[in-house]
Short mmCIF file of C-alpha atoms and ligand atoms in Angstrom, two decimals:
data_model
loop_
_atom_site.label_atom_id
_atom_site.label_comp_id
_atom_site.label_asym_id
_atom_site.label_seq_id
_atom_site.Cartn_x
_atom_site.Cartn_y
_atom_site.Cartn_z
CA PRO A 1 -201.00 79.36 -131.50
CA ALA A 2 -200.71 81.78 -134.41
CA ALA A 3 -203.67 81.94 -136.78
CA SER A 4 -201.65 80.51 -139.64
CA GLU A 5 -200.74 77.48 -137.55
CA ASN A 6 -204.39 76.95 -136.82
CA GLN A 7 -205.47 76.55 -140.40
CA ASN A 8 -204.73 72.87 -140.70
CA PHE A 9 -206.10 71.83 -137.37
CA CYS A 10 -209.67 71.57 -136.17
CA PHE A 11 -210.70 69.38 -133.26
CA LYS A 12 -214.03 68.63 -134.90
CA GLU A 13 -212.37 67.07 -137.94
CA GLU A 14 -210.25 64.88 -135.71
CA LEU A 15 -213.32 63.61 -133.87
CA ASP A 16 -215.14 63.08 -137.16
CA ALA A 17 -212.73 60.23 -137.89
CA PHE A 18 -214.42 58.26 -135.10
CA LYS A 19 -217.75 58.73 -136.87
CA LEU A 20 -216.18 57.36 -140.05
CA SER A 21 -214.83 54.42 -138.09
CA LEU A 22 -218.34 53.02 -137.55
CA SER A 23 -219.29 50.75 -140.43
CA PRO A 24 -222.96 50.32 -141.44
CA THR A 25 -222.97 47.01 -139.53
CA LYS A 26 -221.47 48.77 -136.50
CA GLU A 27 -218.03 47.34 -136.75
CA VAL A 28 -215.09 49.62 -135.97
CA ILE A 29 -212.90 50.30 -139.01
CA LEU A 30 -209.33 50.34 -137.74
CA GLU A 31 -207.94 52.82 -140.25
CA HIS A 32 -210.40 55.54 -139.22
CA TYR A 33 -210.12 54.67 -135.54
CA LEU A 34 -206.37 55.22 -135.80
CA ALA A 35 -206.90 58.42 -137.79
CA GLY A 36 -209.04 59.65 -134.90
CA TRP A 37 -206.26 58.86 -132.47
CA SER A 38 -203.65 60.55 -134.68
CA GLY A 39 -205.74 63.68 -134.66
CA LEU A 40 -205.92 63.62 -130.86
CA VAL A 41 -202.17 63.20 -130.68
CA LYS A 42 -201.77 66.17 -133.01
CA PHE A 43 -203.95 68.16 -130.63
CA LEU A 44 -201.97 67.01 -127.61
CA ASN A 45 -198.73 68.13 -129.28
CA ARG A 46 -200.22 71.57 -129.78
CA LEU A 47 -200.78 71.82 -126.03
CA GLY A 48 -197.06 71.71 -125.33
CA ASN A 49 -193.99 69.60 -124.73
CA VAL A 50 -194.95 68.52 -121.21
CA PHE A 51 -197.43 66.12 -122.80
CA GLY A 52 -194.73 64.58 -124.95
CA PHE A 53 -194.46 61.38 -122.91
CA ILE A 54 -198.19 60.82 -123.35
CA SER A 55 -198.27 61.55 -127.08
CA LYS A 56 -195.17 59.38 -127.62
CA ASP A 57 -196.84 56.39 -126.03
CA ALA A 58 -200.06 56.92 -127.98
CA SER A 59 -198.10 57.40 -131.23
CA SER A 60 -196.14 54.22 -130.75
CA LYS A 61 -199.36 52.27 -130.21
CA ILE A 62 -200.92 53.83 -133.29
CA GLN A 63 -197.80 52.83 -135.21
CA ILE A 64 -197.89 49.21 -134.00
CA LEU A 65 -201.47 48.91 -135.25
CA ARG A 66 -200.70 50.67 -138.53
CA ASN A 67 -197.89 48.21 -139.11
CA PHE A 68 -200.36 45.33 -138.79
CA LEU A 69 -202.76 47.11 -141.12
CA ASN A 70 -200.05 47.63 -143.72
CA GLY A 71 -198.48 44.22 -143.17
CA GLU A 72 -198.98 40.98 -145.04
CA SER A 73 -202.12 40.08 -143.04
CA GLY A 74 -203.42 43.63 -143.36
CA SER A 75 -206.85 42.64 -144.62
CA GLU A 76 -207.46 40.73 -141.36
CA TYR A 77 -207.09 44.06 -139.58
CA PHE A 78 -209.76 45.91 -141.49
CA THR A 79 -212.03 46.16 -138.45
CA VAL A 80 -211.43 45.70 -134.74
CA GLN A 81 -213.84 42.76 -134.95
CA SER A 82 -211.86 41.03 -137.71
CA MET A 83 -208.60 41.73 -135.87
CA VAL A 84 -209.87 40.08 -132.68
CA LYS A 85 -211.14 37.07 -134.60
CA TYR A 86 -207.93 36.67 -136.60
CA GLU A 87 -205.51 37.11 -133.70
CA LEU A 88 -207.46 34.79 -131.40
CA GLU A 89 -207.93 32.07 -134.01
CA ASN A 90 -204.24 32.16 -134.82
CA LYS A 91 -203.12 32.37 -131.18
CA LEU A 92 -201.40 35.69 -131.71
CA VAL A 93 -202.39 37.16 -128.34
CA ASP A 94 -200.71 36.69 -124.96
CA LEU A 95 -203.86 36.36 -122.88
CA LYS A 96 -202.50 35.75 -119.39
CA LYS A 97 -198.92 36.94 -119.30
CA ALA A 98 -196.57 38.52 -121.78
CA GLY A 99 -194.86 35.84 -123.84
CA SER A 100 -194.18 35.52 -127.52
CA HIS A 101 -196.77 38.12 -128.58
CA PRO A 102 -196.23 41.08 -126.25
CA GLU A 103 -197.39 43.60 -128.84
CA SER A 104 -200.47 42.00 -130.35
CA GLY A 105 -203.06 44.16 -132.02
CA CYS A 106 -205.61 43.20 -129.34
CA ARG A 107 -203.31 44.21 -126.50
CA THR A 108 -202.22 47.42 -128.15
CA LEU A 109 -205.73 48.51 -129.05
CA LEU A 110 -206.92 47.79 -125.50
CA ARG A 111 -204.58 50.54 -124.25
CA LEU A 112 -206.10 53.07 -126.66
CA HIS A 113 -209.57 51.80 -125.90
CA ARG A 114 -209.10 52.44 -122.18
CA ALA A 115 -207.87 55.94 -123.01
CA LEU A 116 -211.00 56.51 -125.12
CA ARG A 117 -213.04 56.16 -121.93
CA TRP A 118 -210.93 58.92 -120.39
CA LEU A 119 -211.60 61.05 -123.47
CA GLU A 120 -215.32 60.47 -123.22
CA LEU A 121 -215.42 61.49 -119.54
CA PHE A 122 -213.17 64.48 -120.10
CA LEU A 123 -215.01 65.87 -123.12
CA GLU A 124 -218.33 65.48 -121.30
CA ARG A 125 -216.97 67.50 -118.39
CA LEU A 126 -215.61 70.09 -120.81
CA ARG A 127 -218.94 70.28 -122.60
CA THR A 128 -220.93 70.91 -119.42
CA SER A 129 -218.33 73.12 -117.71
CA GLN A 130 -218.96 76.64 -116.52
CA GLU A 131 -216.90 79.62 -117.65
CA ASP A 132 -214.66 79.33 -114.61
CA GLY A 133 -214.20 75.56 -115.01
CA LYS A 134 -210.67 74.22 -114.59
CA THR A 135 -209.51 71.94 -117.41
CA SER A 136 -206.80 70.48 -115.16
CA ALA A 137 -209.40 69.38 -112.60
CA MET A 138 -211.73 68.01 -115.30
CA CYS A 139 -208.83 66.10 -116.76
CA ALA A 140 -207.65 64.71 -113.41
CA GLU A 141 -211.14 63.63 -112.34
CA SER A 142 -211.74 61.86 -115.66
CA TYR A 143 -208.35 60.19 -115.42
CA ASN A 144 -208.92 59.01 -111.86
CA GLU A 145 -212.26 57.51 -112.85
CA SER A 146 -210.86 55.61 -115.81
CA LEU A 147 -207.26 55.17 -116.95
CA ALA A 148 -205.56 55.66 -113.59
CA GLN A 149 -206.57 52.20 -112.35
CA PHE A 150 -204.43 50.65 -115.12
CA HIS A 151 -201.35 52.77 -114.47
CA PRO A 152 -198.58 52.30 -111.90
CA TRP A 153 -197.94 55.00 -109.34
CA VAL A 154 -195.12 56.65 -111.24
CA VAL A 155 -197.24 57.12 -114.38
CA ARG A 156 -200.15 58.46 -112.33
CA LYS A 157 -197.78 60.91 -110.67
CA ALA A 158 -196.32 62.11 -113.99
CA ALA A 159 -199.79 62.41 -115.50
CA GLY A 160 -200.99 64.41 -112.50
CA LEU A 161 -198.11 66.84 -112.90
CA ALA A 162 -198.73 67.22 -116.62
CA PHE A 163 -202.43 67.97 -116.06
CA CYS A 164 -201.46 71.01 -113.99
CA MET A 165 -199.86 72.46 -117.12
CA LEU A 166 -203.10 72.43 -119.12
CA PRO A 167 -204.26 75.84 -120.31
CA GLY A 168 -207.45 77.35 -118.90
CA ARG A 169 -210.83 76.59 -120.41
CA LEU A 170 -210.90 79.44 -122.94
CA ALA A 171 -207.32 78.96 -124.09
CA PHE A 172 -208.02 75.24 -124.37
CA PHE A 173 -211.03 75.97 -126.57
CA GLU A 174 -208.86 78.16 -128.79
CA VAL A 175 -206.35 75.37 -129.32
CA MET A 176 -209.29 73.20 -130.43
CA ASN A 177 -209.90 75.74 -133.20
CA VAL A 178 -213.59 75.03 -133.54
CA GLY A 179 -215.02 78.52 -133.04
CA THR A 180 -216.70 80.35 -130.20
CA PRO A 181 -217.19 78.61 -126.83
CA ASP A 182 -220.84 78.04 -127.79
CA GLN A 183 -219.75 76.37 -131.00
CA VAL A 184 -217.30 74.18 -129.12
CA VAL A 185 -220.03 73.09 -126.73
CA ALA A 186 -222.40 72.35 -129.62
CA MET A 187 -219.71 70.41 -131.49
CA LEU A 188 -218.98 68.32 -128.41
CA GLY A 189 -222.66 67.59 -128.02
CA GLU A 190 -222.73 66.13 -131.51
CA ALA A 191 -219.40 64.32 -131.42
CA LEU A 192 -219.58 62.73 -128.00
CA PRO A 193 -222.34 60.19 -128.69
CA VAL A 194 -220.15 58.80 -131.47
CA VAL A 195 -217.16 58.44 -129.16
CA THR A 196 -219.45 56.72 -126.65
CA GLU A 197 -220.77 54.34 -129.28
CA VAL A 198 -217.30 53.39 -130.54
CA TYR A 199 -216.22 52.83 -126.94
CA GLN A 200 -219.24 50.66 -126.12
CA ILE A 201 -218.97 48.50 -129.21
CA THR A 202 -215.30 47.82 -128.50
CA GLN A 203 -215.98 47.27 -124.81
CA GLU A 204 -218.66 44.65 -125.53
CA LEU A 205 -216.46 42.91 -128.08
CA TYR A 206 -213.53 42.73 -125.66
CA ALA A 207 -215.77 41.60 -122.81
CA LYS A 208 -217.31 38.87 -124.96
CA HIS A 209 -213.88 37.46 -125.74
CA ASP A 210 -212.55 38.01 -122.23
CA LEU A 211 -209.86 40.40 -123.46
CA LEU A 212 -210.31 43.25 -121.00
CA ASP A 213 -207.35 42.28 -118.81
CA ILE A 214 -204.73 41.21 -121.31
CA PRO A 215 -201.24 42.19 -120.14
C1 1PZ B 301 -205.69 67.04 -122.68
C2 1PZ B 301 -204.72 66.44 -121.77
C3 1PZ B 301 -204.24 65.13 -122.12
C4 1PZ B 301 -204.30 64.18 -121.01
C5 1PZ B 301 -204.16 62.76 -121.43
C6 1PZ B 301 -204.77 61.84 -120.40
C7 1PZ B 301 -204.22 60.49 -120.43
C8 1PZ B 301 -203.02 60.36 -119.56
C9 1PZ B 301 -202.29 59.11 -119.91
C10 1PZ B 301 -200.93 59.01 -119.35
C11 1PZ B 301 -200.13 58.03 -120.15
C12 1PZ B 301 -198.73 57.98 -119.76
C13 1PZ B 301 -197.75 57.35 -120.64
C14 1PZ B 301 -197.82 55.89 -120.94
C15 1PZ B 301 -198.43 54.97 -120.31
C16 1PZ B 301 -198.45 53.52 -120.72
O1 1PZ B 301 -197.76 52.77 -119.74
C17 1PZ B 301 -199.89 53.07 -120.84
C18 1PZ B 301 -200.04 51.56 -120.90
O2 1PZ B 301 -199.37 51.02 -121.99
P1 1PZ B 301 -198.35 49.83 -121.77
O3 1PZ B 301 -197.27 50.32 -120.83
O4 1PZ B 301 -199.13 48.70 -121.17
O5 1PZ B 301 -197.82 49.51 -123.14
N1 1PZ B 301 -200.47 53.67 -122.02
C19 1PZ B 301 -201.73 54.09 -122.08
O6 1PZ B 301 -202.48 53.95 -121.13
C20 1PZ B 301 -202.22 54.76 -123.35
C21 1PZ B 301 -202.36 56.23 -123.12
C22 1PZ B 301 -202.83 56.97 -124.33
C23 1PZ B 301 -203.17 58.39 -123.99
C24 1PZ B 301 -203.71 59.14 -125.15
C25 1PZ B 301 -204.12 60.52 -124.79
C26 1PZ B 301 -204.68 61.28 -125.93
C27 1PZ B 301 -205.00 62.67 -125.54
C28 1PZ B 301 -206.02 63.33 -126.36
C29 1PZ B 301 -206.19 64.76 -126.01
C30 1PZ B 301 -207.54 65.31 -126.28
#
């Protein structure tokens, strides 16, 4: 991308939203969590049109959750914890099969949450990769270890094809717009523990309420 286009994007700032999403009591503030995801979608769009079907799905999920946040019960959606409590207490979640609440906040966030595990695995591979590392392989391995198990064959196939279109490691770093490769690696080292923590807090919350398999 041209230098001018780069000015308003920096991968570090997008990841910083996840840091902001952790409240002092370790709840996950939905607004910042969604801001983090929006930033990742912005990044994905910079990588090219072949990732459009992925960014469209992520965007629509972000939008569903933003609608709850801006809706009449918005204050119940302040944190992921309050959202889970509110939706469960008011029977707003289809727990076993899709019924009258096919797009609950809990169900929608679970999809992003599963993708956050992919992100964690992928960024860790990127961080520890050698100069000749292949982003497409890092991406595919991370996907196969995480998200793939939740996707039907046709989505896995399309994702696999898209991964092949990823730029090489150095070009990928440039799209991140963080600085030199060393600076990217250092930034990832600082940002990743936060992503891990947000993932783990959400994972424990969902496990506690038996929400990890909602359709
Ligand atoms: C850097 C390269 C980006 C690779 C992104 C790796 C993730 C591949 C995900 C492929 C998703 C394909 C499109 C949609 C799938 C949906 O069916 C599922 C389940 O939702 P449902 O159908 O139940 O409503 N959606 C998801 O699993 C959410 C996927 C979000 C992916 C966000 C990626 C963000 C990329 C950040 C880049 C650093």
